[in-house]
XYZ file of C-alpha atoms in Angstrom:
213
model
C 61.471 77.812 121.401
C 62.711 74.449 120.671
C 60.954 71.303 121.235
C 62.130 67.501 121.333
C 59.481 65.039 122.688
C 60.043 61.533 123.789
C 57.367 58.683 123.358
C 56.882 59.496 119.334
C 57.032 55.360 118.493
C 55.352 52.561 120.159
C 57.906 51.633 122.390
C 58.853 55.269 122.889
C 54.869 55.596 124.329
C 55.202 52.575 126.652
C 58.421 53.771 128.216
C 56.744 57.005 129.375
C 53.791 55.010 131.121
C 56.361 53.329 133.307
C 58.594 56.384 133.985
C 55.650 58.800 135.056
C 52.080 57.249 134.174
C 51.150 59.546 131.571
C 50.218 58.932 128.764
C 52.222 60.235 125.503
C 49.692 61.432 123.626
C 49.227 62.256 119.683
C 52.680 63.555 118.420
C 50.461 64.837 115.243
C 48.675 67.413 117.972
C 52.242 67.991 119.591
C 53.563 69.076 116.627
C 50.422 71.449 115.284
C 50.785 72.969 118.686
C 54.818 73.471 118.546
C 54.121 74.835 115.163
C 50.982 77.120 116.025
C 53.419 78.809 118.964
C 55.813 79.497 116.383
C 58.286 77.122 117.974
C 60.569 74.476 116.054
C 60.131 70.792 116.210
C 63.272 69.105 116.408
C 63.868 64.727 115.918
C 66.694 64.261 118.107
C 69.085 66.072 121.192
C 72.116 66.971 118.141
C 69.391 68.889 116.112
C 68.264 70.763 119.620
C 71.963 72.074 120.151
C 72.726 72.493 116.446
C 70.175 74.752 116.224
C 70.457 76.369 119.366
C 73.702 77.744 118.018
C 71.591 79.820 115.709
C 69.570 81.010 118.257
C 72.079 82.447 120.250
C 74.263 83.886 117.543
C 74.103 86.987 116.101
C 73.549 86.030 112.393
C 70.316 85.992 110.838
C 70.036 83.629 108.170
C 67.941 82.779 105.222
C 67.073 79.930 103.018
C 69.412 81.460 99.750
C 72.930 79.939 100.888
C 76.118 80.618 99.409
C 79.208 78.536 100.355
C 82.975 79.323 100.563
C 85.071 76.832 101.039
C 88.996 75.185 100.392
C 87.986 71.925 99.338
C 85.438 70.986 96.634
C 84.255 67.974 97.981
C 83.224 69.200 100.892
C 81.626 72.059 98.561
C 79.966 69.273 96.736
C 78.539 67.849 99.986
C 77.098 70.980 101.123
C 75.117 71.543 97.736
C 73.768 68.207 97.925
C 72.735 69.180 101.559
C 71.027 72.067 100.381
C 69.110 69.846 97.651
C 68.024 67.920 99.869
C 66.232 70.354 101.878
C 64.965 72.245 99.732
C 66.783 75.368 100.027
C 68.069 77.866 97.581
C 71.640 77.708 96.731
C 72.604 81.261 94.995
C 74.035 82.254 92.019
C 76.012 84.683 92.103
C 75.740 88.676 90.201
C 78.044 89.016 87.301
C 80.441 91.833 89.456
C 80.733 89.864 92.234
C 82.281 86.906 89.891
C 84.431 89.821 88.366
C 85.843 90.634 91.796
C 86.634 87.063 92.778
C 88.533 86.575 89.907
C 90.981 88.813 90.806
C 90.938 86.373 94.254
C 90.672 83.009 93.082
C 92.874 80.917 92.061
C 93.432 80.041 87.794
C 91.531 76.591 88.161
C 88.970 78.061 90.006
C 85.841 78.938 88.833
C 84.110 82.236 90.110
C 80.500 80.444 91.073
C 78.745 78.968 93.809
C 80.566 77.043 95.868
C 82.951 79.738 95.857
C 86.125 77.287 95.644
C 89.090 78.533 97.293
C 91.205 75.511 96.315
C 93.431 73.900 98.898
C 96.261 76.369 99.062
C 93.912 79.110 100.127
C 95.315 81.363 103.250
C 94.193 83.569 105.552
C 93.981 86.726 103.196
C 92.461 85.064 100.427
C 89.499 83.528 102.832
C 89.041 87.835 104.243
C 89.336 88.592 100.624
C 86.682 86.569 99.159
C 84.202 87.741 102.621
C 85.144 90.981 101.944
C 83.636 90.785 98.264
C 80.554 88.853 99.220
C 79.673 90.542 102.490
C 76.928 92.413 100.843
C 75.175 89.901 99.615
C 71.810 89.067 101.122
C 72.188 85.276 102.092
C 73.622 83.049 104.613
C 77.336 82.542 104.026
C 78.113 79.005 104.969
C 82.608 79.335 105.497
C 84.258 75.930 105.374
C 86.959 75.149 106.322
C 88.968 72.145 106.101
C 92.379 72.359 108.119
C 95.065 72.428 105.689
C 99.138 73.412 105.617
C 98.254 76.728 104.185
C 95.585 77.569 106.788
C 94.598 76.517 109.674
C 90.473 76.680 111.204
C 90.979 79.373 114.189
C 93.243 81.415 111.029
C 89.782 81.246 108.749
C 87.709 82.125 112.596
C 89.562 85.040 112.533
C 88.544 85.946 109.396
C 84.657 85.354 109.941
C 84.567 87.200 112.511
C 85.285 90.410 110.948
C 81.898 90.113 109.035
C 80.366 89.639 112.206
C 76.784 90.260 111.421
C 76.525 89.351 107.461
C 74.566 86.240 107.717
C 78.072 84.290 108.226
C 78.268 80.826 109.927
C 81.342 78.736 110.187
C 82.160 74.968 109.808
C 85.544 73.891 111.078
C 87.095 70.655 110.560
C 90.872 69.979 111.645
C 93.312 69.673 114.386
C 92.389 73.066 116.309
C 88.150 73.441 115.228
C 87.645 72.874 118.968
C 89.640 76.121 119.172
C 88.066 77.565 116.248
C 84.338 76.747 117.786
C 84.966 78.427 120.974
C 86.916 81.339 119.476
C 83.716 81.904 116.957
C 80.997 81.004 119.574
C 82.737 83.786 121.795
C 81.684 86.363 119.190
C 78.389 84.947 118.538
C 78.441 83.269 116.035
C 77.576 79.733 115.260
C 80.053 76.959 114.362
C 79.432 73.893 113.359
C 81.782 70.726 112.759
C 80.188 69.114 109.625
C 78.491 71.118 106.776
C 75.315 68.842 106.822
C 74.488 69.778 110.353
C 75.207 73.258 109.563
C 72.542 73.730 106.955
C 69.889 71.100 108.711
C 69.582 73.551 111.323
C 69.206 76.366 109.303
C 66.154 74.743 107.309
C 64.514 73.883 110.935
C 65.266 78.211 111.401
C 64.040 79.675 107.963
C 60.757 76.996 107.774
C 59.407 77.932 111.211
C 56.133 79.559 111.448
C 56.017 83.258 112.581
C 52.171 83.372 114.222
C 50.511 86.814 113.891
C 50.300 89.185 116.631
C 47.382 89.223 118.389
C 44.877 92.392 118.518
């Protein structure tokens, strides 16, 4: 379950004694008891629906990402994302680099951010899934709406590894398109890389409580 509370500052506190008399109450105990339940604490209303596309997708995810994607800076953005909470970006094994070179382009380097550089197409976005799809991690697909390929093209793609761990972020004229066309086969989408790995740090750090007797 996810939880988002109202009343957690001063002001916050006061506003719920005029709307219903109550009183707020410790947001310390809220959160022990969110996390006790095994539910997830969330700070605002975009965090509650970024991470309920998770929870109704059909991708499990982890904290080891690995990140395909046709523009570097975006690639660069999402590492620094994953620095910053403290998840584990991957490297990749030595035969997995060996296949992409056969993929990639010459100026790009077989690693993590898997860089498709801007000219990247359909087939060479299924290509590099196709390689990776075995890997045990979260594949975090970018892409950035470009002349050579367009987001609901690179949808189309994800969705054939429906059930590897793969999320997509679209940015570009038709990501609405691409968000509904990926969110009709379960799986999440997001429109900005940063949200995209937020929620998956509020989904890998939750607490699992044991079963009882």
């Amino acid at each position: 379950m996810i939880f988002l509370k109202g009343g957690v500052s001063k002001s916050g506190s006061a506003a719920i004694k005029t709307h219903t008399g109550s009183v707020a109450g410790s947001i310390d105990i809220f959160k022990a008891a969110v996390r006790t339940c095994g539910g997830i604490f969330v700070d605002s209303l975009e965090d509650m629906l970024n991470i309920a596309r998770l929870v109704n997708s059909s991708e499990n995810v982890s904290s080891d990402i690995l990140i395909i994607t046709n523009s570097g800076g975006h690639g660069v953005l999402t590492t620094d994302a994953i620095d910053i909470q403290e998840m584990n970006e991957i490297q990749l094994p030595d035969r997995i680099k060996k296949s992409l070179l056969k993929i990639l382009p010459k100026q790009s380097v077989p690693r993590n951010p898997i860089d498709l550089s801007g000219d990247a197409d359909y087939k060479r976005y299924s290509d590099a899934l196709e390689t990776v799809k075995d890997l045990d991690c979260t594949k975090v697909v970018i892409v950035q709406s470009l002349p050579m390929v367009t987001c609901t093209d690179v949808a189309r793609a994800v969705i054939k590894y429906k059930g590897t761990g793969v999320i997509g972020v679209v940015m570009g004229m038709d990501e609405d398109s691409a968000s509904k066309l990926l969110d009709s086969a379960s799986i999440p989408s997001f429109k900005f890389p940063e949200d995209a790995i937020k929620a998956i740090k509020y989904m890998t750090s939750r607490w699992t409580p044991d079963k009882l007797g």
